Phi, psi and omega in degrees: 000133176276091183298319180297315180292323182287340178260357183300319180300325182289320180293325184262006186284332183079012179284153174287156181303321180296320179292318178301315182294326177293319178296315180295318178298320178295319178297324180274002184053044181243027176288157186282068175273169178295325176299314179299316180298316185283311189269333181262310181275351178059040177269155179276080179229157174281121185275004179288151183302138178290337182270307184263341179058028180237292183282159176293138183275109174224173191300321181293326176293317180297317180293319179295317179297319181294322183282341181266358178268000000 
């Protein structure tokens, strides 16, 4: 993998640091979803989706829900 080349878009994008970190977190599926809080951070939270309250809330569910609205 060409690490320098794969990060070139990020260096030349002109994005703020906060925006860059959000994009990287989304790529790594490390956004602060309820699934992430419960299973990764080991917090005492209900991992069900805030919208449908049925399936576990993780990044792919959030993206799917957003695209179907």
